[in-house]
Amino acid sequence: MNICVFLSAADLDERYTAPARDFARLLGKAGHTLVWGGSDTGLMKVVADGVEEAGGRLVGVSVDFLAHKARPGVDEMVVAKDLAERKALLLAKSDAIVVMVGGTGTLDEATEILELKKHGKHSKPVVVLNTAGFYDGLKDQFRRMEEEGFLPVPLAGLALFADDAPTALAHLEENIASR
């Protein structure tokens, strides 16, 4: 399975890197491919290292203005002309999506992928890996949107908020296997 992971390229605290490393090892050990933003920095590097060390494949999709940060020696690297093309390529190359901790770029990617799913433009499973409660506020906001009629699709139909790596990966594998 090709699993797209949206996440930060920043250097982060161990409370975020350790769970990300765990997820990466599970992904690689299961023989899955990481599809990610291609950067060799911060949390992106931690996850790519973990997948590669566990035997998984790496497919990077960088963007022109960040190409100098792209990880060398991956199985495949594509450089998009802009962020919109990058997001489209990440979605096209993946079977499932995981949202890890991140900043505005990660939030942009996550909300676009959910908006596309809401409108039936893809049916790929999406998991928000809620490490250390990072996305508790976002989960509350989505619940409010659902309760107040802003989501025409139930939140459960858009994404699963998972608290740990095994739950996240099991959900993705079950969803893909049932197709």
Short mmCIF file of C-alpha atoms in Angstrom, two decimals:
data_model
loop_
_atom_site.label_atom_id
_atom_site.label_comp_id
_atom_site.label_asym_id
_atom_site.label_seq_id
_atom_site.Cartn_x
_atom_site.Cartn_y
_atom_site.Cartn_z
CA MET A 1 0.00 0.00 0.00
CA ASN A 2 1.21 3.53 -0.78
CA ILE A 3 0.59 5.65 2.30
CA CYS A 4 0.79 9.41 1.97
CA VAL A 5 1.89 11.13 5.16
CA PHE A 6 1.40 14.85 5.67
CA LEU A 7 3.70 16.14 8.40
CA SER A 8 6.10 18.81 9.54
CA ALA A 9 9.60 19.35 8.22
CA ALA A 10 10.53 21.04 11.52
CA ASP A 11 12.78 19.56 14.19
CA LEU A 12 10.40 18.60 16.97
CA ASP A 13 10.38 17.34 20.53
CA GLU A 14 10.72 13.62 21.28
CA ARG A 15 7.03 13.45 22.30
CA TYR A 16 6.30 13.88 18.57
CA THR A 17 9.31 12.18 16.99
CA ALA A 18 9.11 8.90 18.95
CA PRO A 19 5.49 8.11 17.91
CA ALA A 20 6.27 9.16 14.33
CA ARG A 21 9.28 6.83 14.30
CA ASP A 22 7.07 4.01 15.62
CA PHE A 23 4.53 4.56 12.85
CA ALA A 24 7.31 4.68 10.24
CA ARG A 25 8.78 1.39 11.42
CA LEU A 26 5.36 -0.29 11.36
CA LEU A 27 4.76 1.04 7.85
CA GLY A 28 8.13 -0.16 6.54
CA LYS A 29 7.99 -3.50 8.34
CA ALA A 30 4.59 -4.21 6.75
CA GLY A 31 6.12 -3.61 3.30
CA HIS A 32 4.26 -0.39 2.60
CA THR A 33 5.57 2.62 0.68
CA LEU A 34 5.87 6.08 2.23
CA VAL A 35 4.62 8.85 -0.05
CA TRP A 36 5.62 12.18 1.51
CA GLY A 37 6.77 15.71 0.84
CA GLY A 38 10.28 14.48 0.07
CA SER A 39 12.19 16.67 2.50
CA ASP A 40 15.18 15.31 4.38
CA THR A 41 14.66 17.56 7.39
CA GLY A 42 12.85 17.46 10.71
CA LEU A 43 9.97 15.07 11.26
CA MET A 44 9.89 14.27 7.53
CA LYS A 45 13.44 12.90 7.86
CA VAL A 46 12.57 10.94 11.02
CA VAL A 47 9.69 9.20 9.24
CA ALA A 48 11.62 8.55 6.01
CA ASP A 49 14.53 7.12 8.02
CA GLY A 50 12.20 4.83 9.97
CA VAL A 51 10.44 3.52 6.86
CA GLU A 52 13.71 2.96 5.01
CA GLU A 53 15.39 1.23 7.97
CA ALA A 54 12.40 -1.13 8.26
CA GLY A 55 12.53 -2.07 4.57
CA GLY A 56 9.82 0.14 3.11
CA ARG A 57 10.00 2.16 -0.10
CA LEU A 58 10.23 5.96 -0.31
CA VAL A 59 8.37 8.09 -2.85
CA GLY A 60 8.96 11.80 -2.42
CA VAL A 61 7.02 14.66 -3.96
CA SER A 62 8.94 17.86 -3.40
CA VAL A 63 8.18 21.31 -4.74
CA ASP A 64 10.40 23.55 -6.82
CA PHE A 65 11.24 26.05 -4.07
CA LEU A 66 12.10 23.24 -1.58
CA ALA A 67 13.96 20.94 -3.98
CA HIS A 68 17.26 21.80 -2.27
CA LYS A 69 15.92 20.03 0.86
CA ALA A 70 14.87 16.87 -0.99
CA ARG A 71 16.12 13.55 0.33
CA PRO A 72 18.71 11.92 -1.91
CA GLY A 73 18.69 8.24 -2.85
CA VAL A 74 14.96 7.57 -2.63
CA ASP A 75 13.07 5.05 -4.77
CA GLU A 76 11.27 7.87 -6.60
CA MET A 77 11.37 11.66 -6.36
CA VAL A 78 9.13 14.05 -8.24
CA VAL A 79 9.51 17.83 -8.08
CA ALA A 80 6.24 19.72 -8.56
CA LYS A 81 6.08 23.27 -9.87
CA ASP A 82 3.94 24.53 -6.97
CA LEU A 83 2.11 23.44 -3.82
CA ALA A 84 -1.17 22.75 -5.63
CA GLU A 85 0.53 20.35 -8.04
CA ARG A 86 2.40 18.76 -5.14
CA LYS A 87 -0.83 18.03 -3.24
CA ALA A 88 -2.45 16.58 -6.36
CA LEU A 89 0.56 14.31 -6.97
CA LEU A 90 0.67 13.17 -3.34
CA LEU A 91 -2.99 12.17 -3.54
CA ALA A 92 -2.59 10.50 -6.95
CA LYS A 93 0.37 8.40 -5.80
CA SER A 94 -1.29 7.17 -2.60
CA ASP A 95 -3.84 4.58 -1.50
CA ALA A 96 -4.38 6.12 1.94
CA ILE A 97 -3.52 9.29 3.85
CA VAL A 98 -2.15 9.91 7.34
CA VAL A 99 -1.97 13.37 8.86
CA MET A 100 0.76 13.70 11.50
CA VAL A 101 1.68 16.73 13.59
CA GLY A 102 2.55 19.82 11.60
CA GLY A 103 2.04 23.49 10.98
CA THR A 104 0.07 25.49 8.45
CA GLY A 105 1.28 23.46 5.46
CA THR A 106 0.15 20.21 7.07
CA LEU A 107 -3.18 21.76 8.03
CA ASP A 108 -3.64 23.02 4.46
CA GLU A 109 -2.95 19.55 3.07
CA ALA A 110 -5.26 17.89 5.59
CA THR A 111 -8.20 20.19 5.01
CA GLU A 112 -7.87 20.00 1.23
CA ILE A 113 -7.79 16.19 1.29
CA LEU A 114 -10.89 16.15 3.52
CA GLU A 115 -12.68 18.68 1.31
CA LEU A 116 -11.97 16.54 -1.76
CA LYS A 117 -13.25 13.46 0.07
CA LYS A 118 -16.38 15.31 1.20
CA HIS A 119 -17.16 16.07 -2.45
CA GLY A 120 -16.49 12.50 -3.61
CA LYS A 121 -13.28 13.34 -5.48
CA HIS A 122 -11.54 10.45 -3.70
CA SER A 123 -12.55 7.67 -1.34
CA LYS A 124 -9.17 6.90 0.20
CA PRO A 125 -9.06 6.30 3.94
CA VAL A 126 -7.75 9.24 5.97
CA VAL A 127 -6.33 8.97 9.47
CA VAL A 128 -5.38 11.90 11.67
CA LEU A 129 -2.66 10.60 14.00
CA ASN A 130 -3.46 12.59 17.13
CA THR A 131 -0.07 12.32 18.82
CA ALA A 132 -0.03 13.72 22.36
CA GLY A 133 -3.50 15.20 21.76
CA PHE A 134 -2.07 17.58 19.14
CA TYR A 135 -5.28 17.56 17.09
CA ASP A 136 -7.81 17.56 19.95
CA GLY A 137 -8.89 21.11 19.07
CA LEU A 138 -9.28 20.23 15.39
CA LYS A 139 -11.32 17.16 16.28
CA ASP A 140 -13.58 19.32 18.46
CA GLN A 141 -13.97 21.81 15.61
CA PHE A 142 -14.91 19.09 13.13
CA ARG A 143 -17.44 17.68 15.60
CA ARG A 144 -18.97 21.13 15.95
CA MET A 145 -19.12 21.47 12.16
CA GLU A 146 -20.87 18.11 11.98
CA GLU A 147 -23.33 18.93 14.80
CA GLU A 148 -24.20 22.34 13.36
CA GLY A 149 -24.74 21.12 9.79
CA PHE A 150 -21.56 22.28 8.11
CA LEU A 151 -20.50 18.75 7.12
CA PRO A 152 -22.82 16.98 4.69
CA VAL A 153 -20.84 13.80 5.42
CA PRO A 154 -20.42 12.44 8.96
CA LEU A 155 -16.95 13.06 10.39
CA ALA A 156 -16.50 9.28 10.71
CA GLY A 157 -16.94 9.09 6.93
CA LEU A 158 -14.16 11.59 6.35
CA ALA A 159 -11.41 10.61 8.78
CA LEU A 160 -10.48 8.57 11.80
CA PHE A 161 -8.69 10.34 14.64
CA ALA A 162 -6.26 7.74 16.02
CA ASP A 163 -4.22 8.12 19.19
CA ASP A 164 -1.45 5.70 18.25
CA ALA A 165 0.42 4.19 15.31
CA PRO A 166 -0.94 0.62 15.52
CA THR A 167 -4.55 1.87 15.47
CA ALA A 168 -3.82 4.17 12.53
CA LEU A 169 -2.12 1.50 10.40
CA ALA A 170 -4.69 -1.18 11.25
CA HIS A 171 -7.49 1.14 10.14
CA LEU A 172 -5.78 1.83 6.82
CA GLU A 173 -5.02 -1.84 6.14
CA GLU A 174 -8.61 -2.89 6.97
CA ASN A 175 -10.05 -0.19 4.71
CA ILE A 176 -7.81 -1.08 1.78
CA ALA A 177 -8.37 -4.83 2.22
CA SER A 178 -12.17 -4.37 2.19
CA ARG A 179 -12.15 -2.65 -1.22
#
